[in-house]
mmCIF file of C-alpha atoms in Angstrom:
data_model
loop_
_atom_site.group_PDB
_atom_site.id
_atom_site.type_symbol
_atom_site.label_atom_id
_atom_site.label_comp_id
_atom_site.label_asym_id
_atom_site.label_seq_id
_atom_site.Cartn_x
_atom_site.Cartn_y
_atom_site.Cartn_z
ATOM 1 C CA UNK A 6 86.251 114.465 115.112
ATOM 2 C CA UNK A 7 84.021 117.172 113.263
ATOM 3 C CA UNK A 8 84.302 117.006 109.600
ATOM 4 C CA UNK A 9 84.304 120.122 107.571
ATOM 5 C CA UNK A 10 83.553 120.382 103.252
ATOM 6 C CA UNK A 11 83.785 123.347 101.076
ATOM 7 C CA UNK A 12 83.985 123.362 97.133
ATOM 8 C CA UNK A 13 84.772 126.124 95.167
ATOM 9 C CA UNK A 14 84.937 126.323 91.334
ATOM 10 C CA UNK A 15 87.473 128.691 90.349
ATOM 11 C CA UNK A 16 88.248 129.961 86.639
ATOM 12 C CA UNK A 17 91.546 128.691 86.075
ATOM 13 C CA UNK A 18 92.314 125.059 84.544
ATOM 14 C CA UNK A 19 93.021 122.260 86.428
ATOM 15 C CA UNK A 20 97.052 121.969 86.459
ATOM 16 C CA UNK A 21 96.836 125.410 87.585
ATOM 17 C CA UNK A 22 94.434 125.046 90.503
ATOM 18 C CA UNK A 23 96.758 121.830 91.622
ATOM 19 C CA UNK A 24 99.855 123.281 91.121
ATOM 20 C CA UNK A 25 99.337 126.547 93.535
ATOM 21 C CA UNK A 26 97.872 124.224 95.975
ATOM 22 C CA UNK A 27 101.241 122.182 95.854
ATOM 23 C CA UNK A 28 102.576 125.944 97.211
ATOM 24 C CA UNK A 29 102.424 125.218 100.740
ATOM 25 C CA UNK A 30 104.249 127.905 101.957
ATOM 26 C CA UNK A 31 102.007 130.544 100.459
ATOM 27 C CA UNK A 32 98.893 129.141 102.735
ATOM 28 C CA UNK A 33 99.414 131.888 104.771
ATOM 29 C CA UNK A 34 98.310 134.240 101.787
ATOM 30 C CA UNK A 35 94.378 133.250 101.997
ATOM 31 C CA UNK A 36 94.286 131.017 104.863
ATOM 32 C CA UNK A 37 92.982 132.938 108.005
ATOM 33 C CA UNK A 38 95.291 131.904 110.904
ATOM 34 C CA UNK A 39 97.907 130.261 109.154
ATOM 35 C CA UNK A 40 100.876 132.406 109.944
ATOM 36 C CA UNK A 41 103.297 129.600 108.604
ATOM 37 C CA UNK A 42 103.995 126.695 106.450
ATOM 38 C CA UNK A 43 107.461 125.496 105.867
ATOM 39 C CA UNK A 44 107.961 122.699 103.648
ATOM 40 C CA UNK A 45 110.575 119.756 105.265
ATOM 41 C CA UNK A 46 110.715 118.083 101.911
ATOM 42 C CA UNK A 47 108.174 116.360 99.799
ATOM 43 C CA UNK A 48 106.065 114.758 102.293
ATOM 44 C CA UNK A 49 106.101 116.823 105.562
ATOM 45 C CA UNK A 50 105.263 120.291 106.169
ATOM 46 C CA UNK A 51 105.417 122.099 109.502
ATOM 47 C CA UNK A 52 102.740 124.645 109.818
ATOM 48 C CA UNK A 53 101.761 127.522 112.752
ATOM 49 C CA UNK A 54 98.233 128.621 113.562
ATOM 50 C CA UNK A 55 97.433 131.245 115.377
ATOM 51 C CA UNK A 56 93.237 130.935 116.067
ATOM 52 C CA UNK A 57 91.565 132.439 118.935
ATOM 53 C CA UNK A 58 94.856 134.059 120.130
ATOM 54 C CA UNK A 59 96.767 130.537 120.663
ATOM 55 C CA UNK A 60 99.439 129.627 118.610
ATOM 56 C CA UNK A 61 99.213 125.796 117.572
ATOM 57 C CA UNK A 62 102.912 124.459 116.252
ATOM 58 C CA UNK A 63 102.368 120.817 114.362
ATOM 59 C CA UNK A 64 103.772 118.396 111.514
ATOM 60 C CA UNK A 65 101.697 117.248 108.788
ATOM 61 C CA UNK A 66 102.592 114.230 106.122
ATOM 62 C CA UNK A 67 101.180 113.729 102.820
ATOM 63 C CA UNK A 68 99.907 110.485 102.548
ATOM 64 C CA UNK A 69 98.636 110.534 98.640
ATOM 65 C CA UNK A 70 99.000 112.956 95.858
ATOM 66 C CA UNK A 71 98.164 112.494 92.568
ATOM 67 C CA UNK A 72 98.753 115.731 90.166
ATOM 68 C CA UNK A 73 95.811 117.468 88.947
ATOM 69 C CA UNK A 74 93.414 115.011 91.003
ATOM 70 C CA UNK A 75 94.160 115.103 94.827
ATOM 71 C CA UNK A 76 96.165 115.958 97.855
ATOM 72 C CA UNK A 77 95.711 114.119 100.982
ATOM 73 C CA UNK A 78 97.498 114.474 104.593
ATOM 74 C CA UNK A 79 97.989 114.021 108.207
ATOM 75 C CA UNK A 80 98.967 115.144 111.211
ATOM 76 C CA UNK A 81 102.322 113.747 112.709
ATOM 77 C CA UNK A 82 102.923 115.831 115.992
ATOM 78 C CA UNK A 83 101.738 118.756 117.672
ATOM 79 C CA UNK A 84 98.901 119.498 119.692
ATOM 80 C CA UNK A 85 96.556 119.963 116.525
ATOM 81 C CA UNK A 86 95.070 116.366 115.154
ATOM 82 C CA UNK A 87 93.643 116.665 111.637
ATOM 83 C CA UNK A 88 93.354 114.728 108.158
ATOM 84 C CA UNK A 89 91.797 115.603 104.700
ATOM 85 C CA UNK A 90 91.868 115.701 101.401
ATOM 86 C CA UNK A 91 91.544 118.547 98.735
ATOM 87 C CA UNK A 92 90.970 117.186 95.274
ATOM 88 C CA UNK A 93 90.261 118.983 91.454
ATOM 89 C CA UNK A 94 87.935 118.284 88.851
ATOM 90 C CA UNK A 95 88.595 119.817 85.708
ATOM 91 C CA UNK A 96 85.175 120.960 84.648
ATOM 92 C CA UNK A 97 86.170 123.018 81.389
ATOM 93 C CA UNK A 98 89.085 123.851 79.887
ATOM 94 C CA UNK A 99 89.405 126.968 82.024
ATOM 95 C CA UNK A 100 87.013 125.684 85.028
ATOM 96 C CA UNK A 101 88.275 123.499 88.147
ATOM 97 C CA UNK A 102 86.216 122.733 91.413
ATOM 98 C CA UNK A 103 88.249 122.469 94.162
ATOM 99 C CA UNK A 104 86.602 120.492 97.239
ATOM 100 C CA UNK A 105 88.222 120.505 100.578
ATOM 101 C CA UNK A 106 87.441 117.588 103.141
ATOM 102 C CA UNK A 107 89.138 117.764 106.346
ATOM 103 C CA UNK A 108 88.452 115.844 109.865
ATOM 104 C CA UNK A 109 89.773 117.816 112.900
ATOM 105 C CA UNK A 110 89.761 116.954 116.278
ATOM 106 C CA UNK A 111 89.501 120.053 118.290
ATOM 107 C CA UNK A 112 92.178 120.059 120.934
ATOM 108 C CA UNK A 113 91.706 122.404 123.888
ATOM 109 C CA UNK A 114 88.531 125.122 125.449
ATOM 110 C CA UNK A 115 89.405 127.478 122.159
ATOM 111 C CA UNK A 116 89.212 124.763 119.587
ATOM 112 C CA UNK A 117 86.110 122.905 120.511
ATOM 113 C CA UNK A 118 84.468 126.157 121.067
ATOM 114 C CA UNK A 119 85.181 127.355 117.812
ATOM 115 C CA UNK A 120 83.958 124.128 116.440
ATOM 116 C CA UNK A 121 80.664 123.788 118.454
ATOM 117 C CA UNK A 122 79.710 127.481 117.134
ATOM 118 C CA UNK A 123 80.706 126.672 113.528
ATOM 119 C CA UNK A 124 83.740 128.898 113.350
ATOM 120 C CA UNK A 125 85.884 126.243 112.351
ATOM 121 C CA UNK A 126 83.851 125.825 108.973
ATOM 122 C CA UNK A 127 83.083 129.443 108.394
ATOM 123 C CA UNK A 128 86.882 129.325 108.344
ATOM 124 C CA UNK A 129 87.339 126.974 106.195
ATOM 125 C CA UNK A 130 84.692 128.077 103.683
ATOM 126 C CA UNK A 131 86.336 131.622 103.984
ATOM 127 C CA UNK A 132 89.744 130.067 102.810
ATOM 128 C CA UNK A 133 88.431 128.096 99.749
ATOM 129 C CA UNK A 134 87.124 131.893 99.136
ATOM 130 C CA UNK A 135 90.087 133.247 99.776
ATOM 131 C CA UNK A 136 92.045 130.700 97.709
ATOM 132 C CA UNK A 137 89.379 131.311 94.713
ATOM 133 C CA UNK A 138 89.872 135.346 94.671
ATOM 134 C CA UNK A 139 94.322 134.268 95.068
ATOM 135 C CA UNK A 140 94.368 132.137 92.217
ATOM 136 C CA UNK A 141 91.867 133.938 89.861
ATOM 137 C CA UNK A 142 93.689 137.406 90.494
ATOM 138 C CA UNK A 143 97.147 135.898 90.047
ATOM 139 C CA UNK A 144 96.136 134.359 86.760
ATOM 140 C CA UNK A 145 98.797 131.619 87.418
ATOM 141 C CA UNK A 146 100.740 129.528 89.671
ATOM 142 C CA UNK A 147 103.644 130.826 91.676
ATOM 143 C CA UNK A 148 105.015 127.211 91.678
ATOM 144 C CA UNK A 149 104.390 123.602 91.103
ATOM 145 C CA UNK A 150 105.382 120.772 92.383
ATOM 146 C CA UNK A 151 104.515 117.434 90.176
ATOM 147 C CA UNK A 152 105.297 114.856 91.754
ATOM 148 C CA UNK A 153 103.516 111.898 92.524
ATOM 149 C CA UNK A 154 103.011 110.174 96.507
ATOM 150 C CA UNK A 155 101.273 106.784 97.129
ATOM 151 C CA UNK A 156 100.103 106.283 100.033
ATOM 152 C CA UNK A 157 102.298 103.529 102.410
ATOM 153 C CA UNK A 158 105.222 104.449 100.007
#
């Protein structure tokens, strides 16, 4: 497994930082590769990548999420294995850093390619980026979802 951390601090408060990153289905937005996320209900979300020309289908659960503090998941099925945890730290009342920690196991020639050359974080630094300029040029949220998930519950 390769782990991969980014932090950005983006100028919005905290609840709204957390509650577009409840959004899944607008990943695709500022997420390179991501060309879907479709939320099963309040725990599972079925995403499609597209990296290096091949198209990865897989299930992830959340395992934890606590608003305004964290957001951590899982993979469930597919051919992509991969866990993390995004979390927010109000800084100000108009200041949130956003870190991203996620483990992936690369699965086939593309993946571990891209993650022995570093592509795989230059990816993921380029969508906390992304995410930053989203959220800062929207002003707001498109949604929220505030629910809380304990992990084993």
């Amino acid at each position: 497994m390769s782990t991969v951390k980014e932090a950005v601090e983006v100028e919005v408060p905290v609840h709204t930082a957390y509650n577009q990153w409840t959004q899944f289905e607008s990943f695709p937005e500022f997420m390179e590769g991501v060309e879907e996320v479709r939320q099963l209900d309040d725990r599972h979300n079925h995403w499609v990548t597209k990296i290096a020309g091949v198209q990865r289908e897989f299930d992830t659960e959340i395992i934890d999420q606590l608003p305004d503090e964290r957001i951590a998941w899982r993979t469930t099925s597919g051919d992509t294995k991969q866990k993390g945890m995004v979390s927010f730290q109000r800084l100000d009342d108009t200041h949130t850093r956003v870190e991203l920690v996620m483990d992936i196991e690369p699965s086939g020639a593309a993946e571990k390619a891209a993650d022995m050359t570093g592509t795989i974080d230059r990816r993921v630094k380029g969508d906390m980026r992304r995410f930053k300029e989203y959220i800062e040029t929207r002003g707001g949220e498109s949604g929220a979802w505030r629910g809380r998930i304990r992990p084993g519950g």
